[in-house]
mmCIF file of C-alpha atoms in Angstrom:
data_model
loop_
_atom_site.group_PDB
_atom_site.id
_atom_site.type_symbol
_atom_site.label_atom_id
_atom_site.label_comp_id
_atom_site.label_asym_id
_atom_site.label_seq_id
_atom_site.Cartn_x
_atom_site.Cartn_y
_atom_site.Cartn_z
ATOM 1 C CA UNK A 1 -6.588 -1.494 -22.068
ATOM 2 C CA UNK A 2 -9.227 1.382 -21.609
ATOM 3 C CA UNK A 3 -13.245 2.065 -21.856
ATOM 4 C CA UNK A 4 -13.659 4.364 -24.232
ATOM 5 C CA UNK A 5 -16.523 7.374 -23.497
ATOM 6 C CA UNK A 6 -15.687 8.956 -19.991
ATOM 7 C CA UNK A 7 -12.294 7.387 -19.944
ATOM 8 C CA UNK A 8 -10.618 8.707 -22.934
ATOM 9 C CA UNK A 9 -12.949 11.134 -24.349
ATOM 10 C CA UNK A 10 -15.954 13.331 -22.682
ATOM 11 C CA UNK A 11 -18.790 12.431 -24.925
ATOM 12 C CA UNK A 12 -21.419 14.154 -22.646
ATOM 13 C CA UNK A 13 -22.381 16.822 -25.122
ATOM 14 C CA UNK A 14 -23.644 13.493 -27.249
ATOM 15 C CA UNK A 15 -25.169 11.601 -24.825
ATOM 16 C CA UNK A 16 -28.649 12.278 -25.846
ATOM 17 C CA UNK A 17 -27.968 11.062 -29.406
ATOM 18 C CA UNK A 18 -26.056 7.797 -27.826
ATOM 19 C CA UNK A 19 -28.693 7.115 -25.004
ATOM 20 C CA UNK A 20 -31.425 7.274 -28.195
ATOM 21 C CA UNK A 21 -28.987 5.199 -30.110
ATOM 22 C CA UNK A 22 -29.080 7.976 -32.760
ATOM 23 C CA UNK A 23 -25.451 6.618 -33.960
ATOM 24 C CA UNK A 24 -26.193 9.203 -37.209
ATOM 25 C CA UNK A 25 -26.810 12.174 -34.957
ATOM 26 C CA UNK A 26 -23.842 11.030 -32.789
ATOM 27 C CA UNK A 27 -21.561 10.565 -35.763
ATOM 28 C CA UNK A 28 -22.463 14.241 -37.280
ATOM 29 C CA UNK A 29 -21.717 15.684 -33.528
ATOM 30 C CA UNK A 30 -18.196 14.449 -32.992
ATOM 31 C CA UNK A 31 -16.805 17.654 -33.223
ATOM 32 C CA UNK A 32 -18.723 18.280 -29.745
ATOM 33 C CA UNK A 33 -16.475 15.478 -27.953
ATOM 34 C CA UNK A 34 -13.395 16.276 -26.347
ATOM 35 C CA UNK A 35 -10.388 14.573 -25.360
ATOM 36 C CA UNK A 36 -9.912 14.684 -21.579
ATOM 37 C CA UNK A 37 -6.589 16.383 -20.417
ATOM 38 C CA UNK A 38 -3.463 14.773 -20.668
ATOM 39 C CA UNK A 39 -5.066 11.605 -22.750
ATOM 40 C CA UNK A 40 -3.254 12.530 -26.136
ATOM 41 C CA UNK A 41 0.118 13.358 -24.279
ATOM 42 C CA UNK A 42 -0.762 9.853 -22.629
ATOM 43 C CA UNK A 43 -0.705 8.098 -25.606
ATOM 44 C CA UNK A 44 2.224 9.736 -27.419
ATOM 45 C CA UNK A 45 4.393 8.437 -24.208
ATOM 46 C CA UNK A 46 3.292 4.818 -24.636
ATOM 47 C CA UNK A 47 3.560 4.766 -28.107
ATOM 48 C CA UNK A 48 6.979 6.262 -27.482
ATOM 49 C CA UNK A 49 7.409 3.559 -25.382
ATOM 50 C CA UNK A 50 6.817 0.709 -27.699
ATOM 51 C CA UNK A 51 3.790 0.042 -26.229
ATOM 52 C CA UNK A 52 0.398 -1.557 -27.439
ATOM 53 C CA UNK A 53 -3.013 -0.498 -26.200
ATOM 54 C CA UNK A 54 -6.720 -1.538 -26.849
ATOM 55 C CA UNK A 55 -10.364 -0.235 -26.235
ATOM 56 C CA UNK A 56 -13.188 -2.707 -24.920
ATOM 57 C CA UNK A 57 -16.446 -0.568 -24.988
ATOM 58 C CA UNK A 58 -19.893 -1.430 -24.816
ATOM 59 C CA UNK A 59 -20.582 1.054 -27.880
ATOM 60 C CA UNK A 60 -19.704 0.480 -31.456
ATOM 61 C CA UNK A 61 -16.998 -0.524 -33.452
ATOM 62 C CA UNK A 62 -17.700 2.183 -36.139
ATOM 63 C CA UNK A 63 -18.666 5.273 -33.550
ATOM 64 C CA UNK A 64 -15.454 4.728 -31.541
ATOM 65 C CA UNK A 65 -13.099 4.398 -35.294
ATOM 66 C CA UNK A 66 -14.457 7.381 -36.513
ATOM 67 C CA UNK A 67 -14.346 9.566 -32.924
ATOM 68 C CA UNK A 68 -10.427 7.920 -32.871
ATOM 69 C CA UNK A 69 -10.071 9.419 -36.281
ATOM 70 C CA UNK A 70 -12.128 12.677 -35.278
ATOM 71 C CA UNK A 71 -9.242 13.035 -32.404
ATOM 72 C CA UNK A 72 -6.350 11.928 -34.606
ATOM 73 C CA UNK A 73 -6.164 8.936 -32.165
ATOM 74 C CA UNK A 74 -4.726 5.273 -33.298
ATOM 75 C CA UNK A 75 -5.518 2.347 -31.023
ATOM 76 C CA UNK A 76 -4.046 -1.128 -32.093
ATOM 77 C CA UNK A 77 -6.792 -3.454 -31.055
ATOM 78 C CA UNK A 78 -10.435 -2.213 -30.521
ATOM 79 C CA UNK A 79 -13.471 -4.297 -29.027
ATOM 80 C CA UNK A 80 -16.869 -2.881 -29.505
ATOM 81 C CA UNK A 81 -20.551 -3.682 -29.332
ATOM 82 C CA UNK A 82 -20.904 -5.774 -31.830
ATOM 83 C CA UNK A 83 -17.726 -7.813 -31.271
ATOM 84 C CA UNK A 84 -19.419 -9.878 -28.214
ATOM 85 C CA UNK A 85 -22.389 -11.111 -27.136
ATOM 86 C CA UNK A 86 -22.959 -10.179 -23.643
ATOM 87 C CA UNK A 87 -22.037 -6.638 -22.824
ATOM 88 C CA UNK A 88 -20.022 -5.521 -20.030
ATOM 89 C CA UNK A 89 -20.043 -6.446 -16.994
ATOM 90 C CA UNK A 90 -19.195 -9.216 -18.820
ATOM 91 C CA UNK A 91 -15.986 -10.338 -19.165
ATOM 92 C CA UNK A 92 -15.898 -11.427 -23.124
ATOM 93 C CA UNK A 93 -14.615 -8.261 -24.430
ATOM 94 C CA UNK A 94 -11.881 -8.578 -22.149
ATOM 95 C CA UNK A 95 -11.515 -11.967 -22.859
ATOM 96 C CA UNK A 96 -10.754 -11.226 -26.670
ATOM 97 C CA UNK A 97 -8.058 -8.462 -25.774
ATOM 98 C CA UNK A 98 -6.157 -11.108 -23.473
ATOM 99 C CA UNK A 99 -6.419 -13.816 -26.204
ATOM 100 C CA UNK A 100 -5.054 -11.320 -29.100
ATOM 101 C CA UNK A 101 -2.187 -9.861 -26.965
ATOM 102 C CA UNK A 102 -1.590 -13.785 -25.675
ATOM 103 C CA UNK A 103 -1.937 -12.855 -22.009
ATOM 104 C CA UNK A 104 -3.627 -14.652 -18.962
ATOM 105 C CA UNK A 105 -6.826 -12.381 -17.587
ATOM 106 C CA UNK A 106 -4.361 -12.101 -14.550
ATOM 107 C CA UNK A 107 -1.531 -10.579 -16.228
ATOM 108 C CA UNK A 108 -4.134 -7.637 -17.828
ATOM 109 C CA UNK A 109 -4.942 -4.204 -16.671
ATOM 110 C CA UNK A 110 -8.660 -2.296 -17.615
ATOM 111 C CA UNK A 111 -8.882 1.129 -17.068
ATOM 112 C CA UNK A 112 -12.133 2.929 -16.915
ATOM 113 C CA UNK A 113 -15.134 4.763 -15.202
ATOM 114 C CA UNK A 114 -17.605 3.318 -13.488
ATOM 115 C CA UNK A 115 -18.824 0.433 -11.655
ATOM 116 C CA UNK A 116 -19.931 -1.390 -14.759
ATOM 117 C CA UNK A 117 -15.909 -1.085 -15.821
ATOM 118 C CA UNK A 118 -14.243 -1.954 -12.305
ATOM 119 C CA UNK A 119 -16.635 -5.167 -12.352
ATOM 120 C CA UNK A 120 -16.243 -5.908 -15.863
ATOM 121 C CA UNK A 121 -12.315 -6.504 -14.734
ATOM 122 C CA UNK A 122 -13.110 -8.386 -11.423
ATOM 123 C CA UNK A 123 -15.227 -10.563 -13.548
ATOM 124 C CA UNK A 124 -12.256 -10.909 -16.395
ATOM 125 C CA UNK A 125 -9.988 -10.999 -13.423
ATOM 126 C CA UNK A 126 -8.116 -8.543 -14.551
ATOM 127 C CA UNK A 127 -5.982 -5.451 -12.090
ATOM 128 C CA UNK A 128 -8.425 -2.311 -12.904
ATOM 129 C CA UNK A 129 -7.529 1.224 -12.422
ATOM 130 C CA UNK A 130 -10.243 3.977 -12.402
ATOM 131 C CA UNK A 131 -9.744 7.417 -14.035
ATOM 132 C CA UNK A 132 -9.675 10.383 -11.959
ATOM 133 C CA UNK A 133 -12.618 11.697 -12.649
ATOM 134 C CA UNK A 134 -14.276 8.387 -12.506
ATOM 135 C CA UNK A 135 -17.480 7.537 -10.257
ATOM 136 C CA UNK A 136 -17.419 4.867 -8.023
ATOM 137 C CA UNK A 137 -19.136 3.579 -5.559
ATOM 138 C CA UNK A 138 -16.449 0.525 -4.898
ATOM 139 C CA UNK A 139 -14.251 2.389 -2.131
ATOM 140 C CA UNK A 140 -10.986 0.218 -3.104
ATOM 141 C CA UNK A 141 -10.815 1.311 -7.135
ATOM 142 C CA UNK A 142 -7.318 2.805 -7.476
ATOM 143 C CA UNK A 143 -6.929 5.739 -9.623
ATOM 144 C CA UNK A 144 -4.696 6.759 -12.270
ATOM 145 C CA UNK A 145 -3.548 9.752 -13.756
ATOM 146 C CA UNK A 146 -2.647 9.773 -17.411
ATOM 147 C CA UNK A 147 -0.591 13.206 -16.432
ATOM 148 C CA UNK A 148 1.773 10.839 -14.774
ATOM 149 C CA UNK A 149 1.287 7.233 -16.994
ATOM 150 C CA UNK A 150 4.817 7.710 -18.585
ATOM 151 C CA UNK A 151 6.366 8.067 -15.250
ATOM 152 C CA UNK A 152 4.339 5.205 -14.316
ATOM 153 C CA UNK A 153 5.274 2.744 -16.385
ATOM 154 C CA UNK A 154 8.795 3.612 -16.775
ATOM 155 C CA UNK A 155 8.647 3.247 -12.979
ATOM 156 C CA UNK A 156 7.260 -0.558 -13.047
ATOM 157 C CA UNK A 157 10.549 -1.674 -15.406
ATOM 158 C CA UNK A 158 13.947 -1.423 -14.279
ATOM 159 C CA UNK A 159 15.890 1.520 -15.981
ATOM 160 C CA UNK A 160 17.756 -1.135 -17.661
ATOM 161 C CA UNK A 161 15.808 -2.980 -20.005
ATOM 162 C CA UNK A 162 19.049 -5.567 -20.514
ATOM 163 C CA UNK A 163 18.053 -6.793 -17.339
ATOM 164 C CA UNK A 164 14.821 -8.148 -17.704
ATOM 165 C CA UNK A 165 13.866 -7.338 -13.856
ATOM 166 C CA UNK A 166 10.242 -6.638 -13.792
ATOM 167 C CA UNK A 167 8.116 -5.751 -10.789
ATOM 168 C CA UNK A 168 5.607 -8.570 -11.127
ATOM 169 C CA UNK A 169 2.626 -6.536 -9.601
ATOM 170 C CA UNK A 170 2.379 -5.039 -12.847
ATOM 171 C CA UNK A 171 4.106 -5.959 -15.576
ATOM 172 C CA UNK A 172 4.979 -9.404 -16.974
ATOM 173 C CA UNK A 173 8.059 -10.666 -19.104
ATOM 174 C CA UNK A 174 6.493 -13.183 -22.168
ATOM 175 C CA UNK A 175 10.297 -13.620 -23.292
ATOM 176 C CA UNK A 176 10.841 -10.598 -25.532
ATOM 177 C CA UNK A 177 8.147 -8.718 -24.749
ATOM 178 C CA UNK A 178 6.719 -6.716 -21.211
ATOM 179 C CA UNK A 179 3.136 -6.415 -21.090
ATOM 180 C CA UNK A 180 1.557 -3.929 -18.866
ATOM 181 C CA UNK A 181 -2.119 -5.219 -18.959
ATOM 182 C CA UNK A 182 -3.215 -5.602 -22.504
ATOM 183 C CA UNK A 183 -0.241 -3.527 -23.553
ATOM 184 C CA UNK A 184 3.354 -4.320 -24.947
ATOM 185 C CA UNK A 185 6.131 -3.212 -24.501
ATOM 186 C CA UNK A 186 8.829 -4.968 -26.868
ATOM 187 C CA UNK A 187 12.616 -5.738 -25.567
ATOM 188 C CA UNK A 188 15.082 -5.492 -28.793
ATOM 189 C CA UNK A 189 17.524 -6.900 -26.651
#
């Protein structure tokens, strides 16, 4: 599961219009957002993978669907602003993602930016992983590299799915299914 602005996209050239909540002035300026590198390459691999993935953000529902579509970007669960009623750190939005993917907060990975996103999962109790280009002051926040997330999580299941051996660290077996935080991977054994 990922924030959304400064984890998958760089929304600085907008931030004036977000900080303002100018949603109008933000929505007419998506073309000046970017994808960082290696985020739609990222994606591809888990969706080539089988795998589902979500966004919990503090900002809207609507702003992140239409930057998604802006990006050519399909998420298959999305949590927004207006989806809970106490914003990040805490732990609701994550909360909902667990409950739709029924998965324990312990069996969930959040990946995002900042020290509002890395407490947001302690809270949730969920494993968090902070993008490389993340700021933190929270010395311990492992980083990931979506260059390398396909090699990654091919590298957390045993080459042979028939198996069902899992390294529990990261990735649990719910029967026919191996979820890697709030994603799926499906097992047509």
């Amino acid at each position: 599961m990922f924030n959304f602005d400064s984890t998958l996209i760089d929304s600085s050239n907008i931030k004036l219009w977000m900080d303002s909540n100018n949603w109008g002035g933000v929505l007419k300026n998506l073309h000046q957002t970017s994808l960082y590198p290696a985020v739609k390459e990222m994606l591809d691999e888990l969706y080539k993978l089988d795998i589902e993935y979500a966004i919990v953000s503090s900002a809207p529902k609507g702003y992140i669907e239409r930057a998604l579509k802006h990006h050519k970007l399909n998420f298959n669960y999305i949590v927004g602003q207006h989806d809970v009623s106490m914003q990040k750190p805490s732990s609701e939005g994550l909360g909902k993602c667990h409950s739709h993917f029924n998965l324990e907060a312990n069996e969930c990975v959040y990946i995002g930016d900042s020290d509002i996103d890395y407490l947001t999962a302690k809270s949730a109790g969920c494993k968090f992983f902070g993008v490389e280009w993340g700021i933190f002051n929270e010395q311990k926040v492992p980083k990931i590299s979506y260059r390398n997330i396909g090699e990654d999580v091919l590298g957390l299941i045993d080459t042979s799915l028939e198996s069902n051996e899992v390294n529990s660290d990261f990735i649990v077996n719910k029967g026919n299914h191996f979820c890697l935080g709030y994603i799926m991977l499906t097992n047509y054994v």
